[in-house]
Coordinates of C-alpha atoms and ligand atoms in Angstrom, one line a residue:
M1 CA -0.7 -0.2 -0.3
A2 CA 1.1 3.6 -1.3
V3 CA 2.5 6.0 1.6
E4 CA 0.8 9.0 1.6
Q5 CA -0.1 12.5 2.9
T6 CA -2.6 13.5 4.3
L7 CA -4.0 17.4 6.8
I8 CA -6.1 17.2 10.5
L9 CA -7.0 20.0 11.6
I10 CA -8.0 20.2 15.3
K11 CA -11.2 22.8 14.8
P12 CA -11.5 25.2 17.5
D13 CA -14.5 22.5 19.1
G14 CA -12.1 19.7 19.3
S15 CA -9.7 22.3 21.2
H16 CA -12.1 24.1 22.6
R17 CA -13.2 20.8 24.6
R18 CA -9.4 19.7 24.9
L19 CA -9.7 16.6 22.9
T20 CA -6.4 17.5 21.1
G21 CA -4.6 15.2 23.2
L22 CA -7.4 12.9 22.0
V23 CA -6.8 13.6 18.9
I24 CA -3.6 13.1 18.5
D25 CA -3.3 9.6 20.8
R26 CA -5.6 8.4 18.3
L27 CA -3.8 8.7 15.8
D28 CA -0.4 7.5 17.4
A29 CA -2.6 4.7 17.6
A30 CA -3.5 3.8 14.1
G31 CA -0.1 4.2 13.5
L32 CA 1.0 7.1 11.5
E33 CA 3.9 9.9 12.0
M34 CA 3.7 13.1 12.5
V35 CA 5.2 15.4 10.3
G36 CA 4.3 19.1 11.0
A37 CA 2.4 21.0 13.6
K38 CA 2.0 24.1 14.2
M39 CA -0.8 26.2 15.9
V40 CA -3.1 28.5 12.8
S41 CA -4.7 31.7 13.0
V42 CA -7.5 31.4 10.0
T43 CA -8.1 34.4 7.8
E44 CA -11.4 34.1 5.9
K45 CA -9.4 33.4 2.9
L46 CA -7.5 30.4 4.7
A47 CA -11.1 29.3 5.4
R48 CA -12.7 29.6 2.1
E49 CA -9.7 28.1 0.1
H50 CA -9.8 24.6 2.0
Y51 CA -13.6 24.2 2.1
R52 CA -13.7 25.4 -1.9
A53 CA -15.1 22.0 -3.2
L54 CA -18.5 23.2 -0.7
S55 CA -18.6 26.8 -1.8
D56 CA -21.9 26.2 -3.2
K57 CA -23.1 24.4 -0.7
P58 CA -26.6 25.8 2.0
F59 CA -23.7 25.5 4.8
F60 CA -21.3 27.3 3.0
P61 CA -21.2 30.5 6.1
N62 CA -21.7 28.8 9.5
L63 CA -18.5 26.5 7.6
I64 CA -16.8 29.3 7.5
R65 CA -17.6 30.8 10.9
Y66 CA -16.7 27.1 12.0
I67 CA -13.4 26.7 11.5
R68 CA -12.7 30.0 12.5
G69 CA -13.9 30.1 15.3
E70 CA -16.6 32.9 15.1
F71 CA -19.6 29.7 15.1
H72 CA -18.9 28.9 18.9
G73 CA -18.2 32.8 20.4
F74 CA -14.1 32.5 20.8
K75 CA -12.7 35.4 20.1
D76 CA -9.0 33.9 18.4
H77 CA -8.8 31.5 15.1
R78 CA -7.0 28.7 17.0
V79 CA -7.0 25.5 15.0
L80 CA -3.6 23.0 14.7
A81 CA -3.3 21.4 11.9
L82 CA -1.0 18.8 11.8
A83 CA 0.7 16.4 8.8
Y84 CA 0.3 13.0 9.3
R85 CA 2.8 10.3 7.3
G86 CA 1.9 6.9 6.7
E87 CA 0.6 4.0 4.9
N88 CA -2.3 4.2 3.9
A89 CA -3.1 8.0 6.5
I90 CA -5.5 8.8 4.7
G91 CA -7.6 6.2 5.2
K92 CA -6.8 5.5 8.7
A93 CA -7.0 8.8 9.5
R94 CA -10.9 9.1 8.2
A95 CA -11.7 5.3 9.9
A96 CA -9.9 6.8 13.4
A97 CA -12.1 10.9 12.7
G98 CA -15.4 8.1 11.9
A99 CA -18.5 9.7 10.0
T100 CA -18.6 13.8 8.3
N101 CA -21.9 13.7 10.6
P102 CA -21.1 12.6 14.6
E103 CA -24.7 11.0 14.8
H104 CA -23.6 8.8 12.3
A105 CA -20.2 8.0 13.6
A106 CA -19.7 4.8 14.4
P107 CA -18.7 4.4 18.0
G108 CA -15.0 4.3 19.8
T109 CA -14.8 6.7 16.7
I110 CA -13.5 10.0 17.1
R111 CA -16.7 11.5 16.5
G112 CA -18.7 8.9 17.4
S113 CA -17.8 9.3 21.2
F114 CA -16.9 13.1 21.0
G115 CA -18.8 14.7 18.1
R116 CA -21.7 16.3 18.6
I117 CA -24.7 18.0 17.0
T118 CA -25.5 21.6 17.9
T119 CA -29.4 22.9 18.3
A120 CA -28.6 24.9 15.7
G121 CA -27.9 21.9 13.6
Q122 CA -24.1 22.6 13.0
F123 CA -21.4 19.7 13.4
E124 CA -19.6 19.8 16.2
N125 CA -17.4 17.4 14.2
V126 CA -13.9 18.0 16.4
L127 CA -11.2 17.9 13.4
H128 CA -10.7 17.9 9.6
A129 CA -9.1 14.7 7.9
S130 CA -8.3 15.0 4.4
S131 CA -11.1 13.0 2.1
D132 CA -8.3 11.6 -0.4
E133 CA -5.7 12.1 -2.4
A134 CA -6.1 15.0 -4.2
D135 CA -7.5 16.7 -1.8
A136 CA -4.5 15.9 1.1
E137 CA -2.0 16.8 -0.9
R138 CA -4.1 19.8 -2.4
E139 CA -4.3 20.4 1.9
V140 CA -1.1 20.0 3.1
R141 CA 0.3 22.5 0.3
L142 CA -2.4 24.8 1.5
W143 CA -1.3 25.0 5.5
F144 CA 2.0 23.9 5.2
K145 CA 4.9 25.4 3.9
P146 CA 7.4 22.7 1.9
D147 CA 10.7 23.4 4.7
E148 CA 7.6 22.4 7.3
L149 CA 7.9 19.7 6.9
L150 CA 9.6 16.5 8.0
E151 CA 11.3 15.4 4.9
G152 CA 10.2 11.1 4.6
Ligands
LIG1 P1 -15.5 16.1 6.4 O1 -15.3 16.7 7.4 O2 -16.5 14.5 7.3 O3 -14.7 15.8 5.2 P2 -17.4 16.8 4.3 O4 -16.3 17.8 3.5 O5 -18.5 16.7 3.5 O6 -16.9 16.0 5.5 O7 -17.4 18.6 4.8 C1 -16.4 19.0 5.1 C2 -17.8 19.7 6.6 O8 -18.9 20.3 6.7 C3 -17.3 18.7 7.7 O9 -16.6 18.2 8.6 C4 -19.2 19.2 8.7 C5 -19.9 19.8 7.6 N1 -20.8 19.4 7.4 C6 -20.9 18.5 6.0 N2 -21.8 18.4 5.6 C7 -23.1 18.5 6.0 C8 -24.0 19.0 6.4 N3 -25.7 18.2 5.4 N4 -24.8 19.8 7.3 C9 -24.0 21.0 7.5 N5 -22.9 20.7 7.9 C10 -21.9 20.2 7.0
LIG2 MG1 -13.4 16.5 3.5

């Protein structure tokens, strides 16, 4: 199986609810190797670029507010960006994360255990994990400069 890189973001709900260590622990247990890590203050431009494939969705405006912490009323735009490398890293990270909708995520996955849907209907699913090879490559490049990643 191919060695891949994938992007993980600890979303503002994840850091606010003190789930950062738990996510890192689960990805460690999945056998993935961290090759990049940094705190990012997410600009509107970065948020829109990251989610550009969803720009025509009705929930897009809230999604931008969510990844920037605004949806939850946080004053900063704090996101922890992590890059992981490993065999089938994209699939392993997605499996550890669980389904997008926390209500449908399997028990024991990060989202299944800790995600929730607010009364306003917004998903709080703790983390972002790249969905496929094309997205992973684009997203790692969007969030990290080449010299911020360990060489493989
Ligand atoms: P994932 O984060 O599992 O890759 P996605 O890329 O389809 O899922 O969507 C990105 C984010 O958008 C997701 O983490 C939460 C939000 N989202 C997706 N579908 C949604 C929906 N039907 N209603 C509300 N928010 C949604
Ligand atoms: Mg996605």
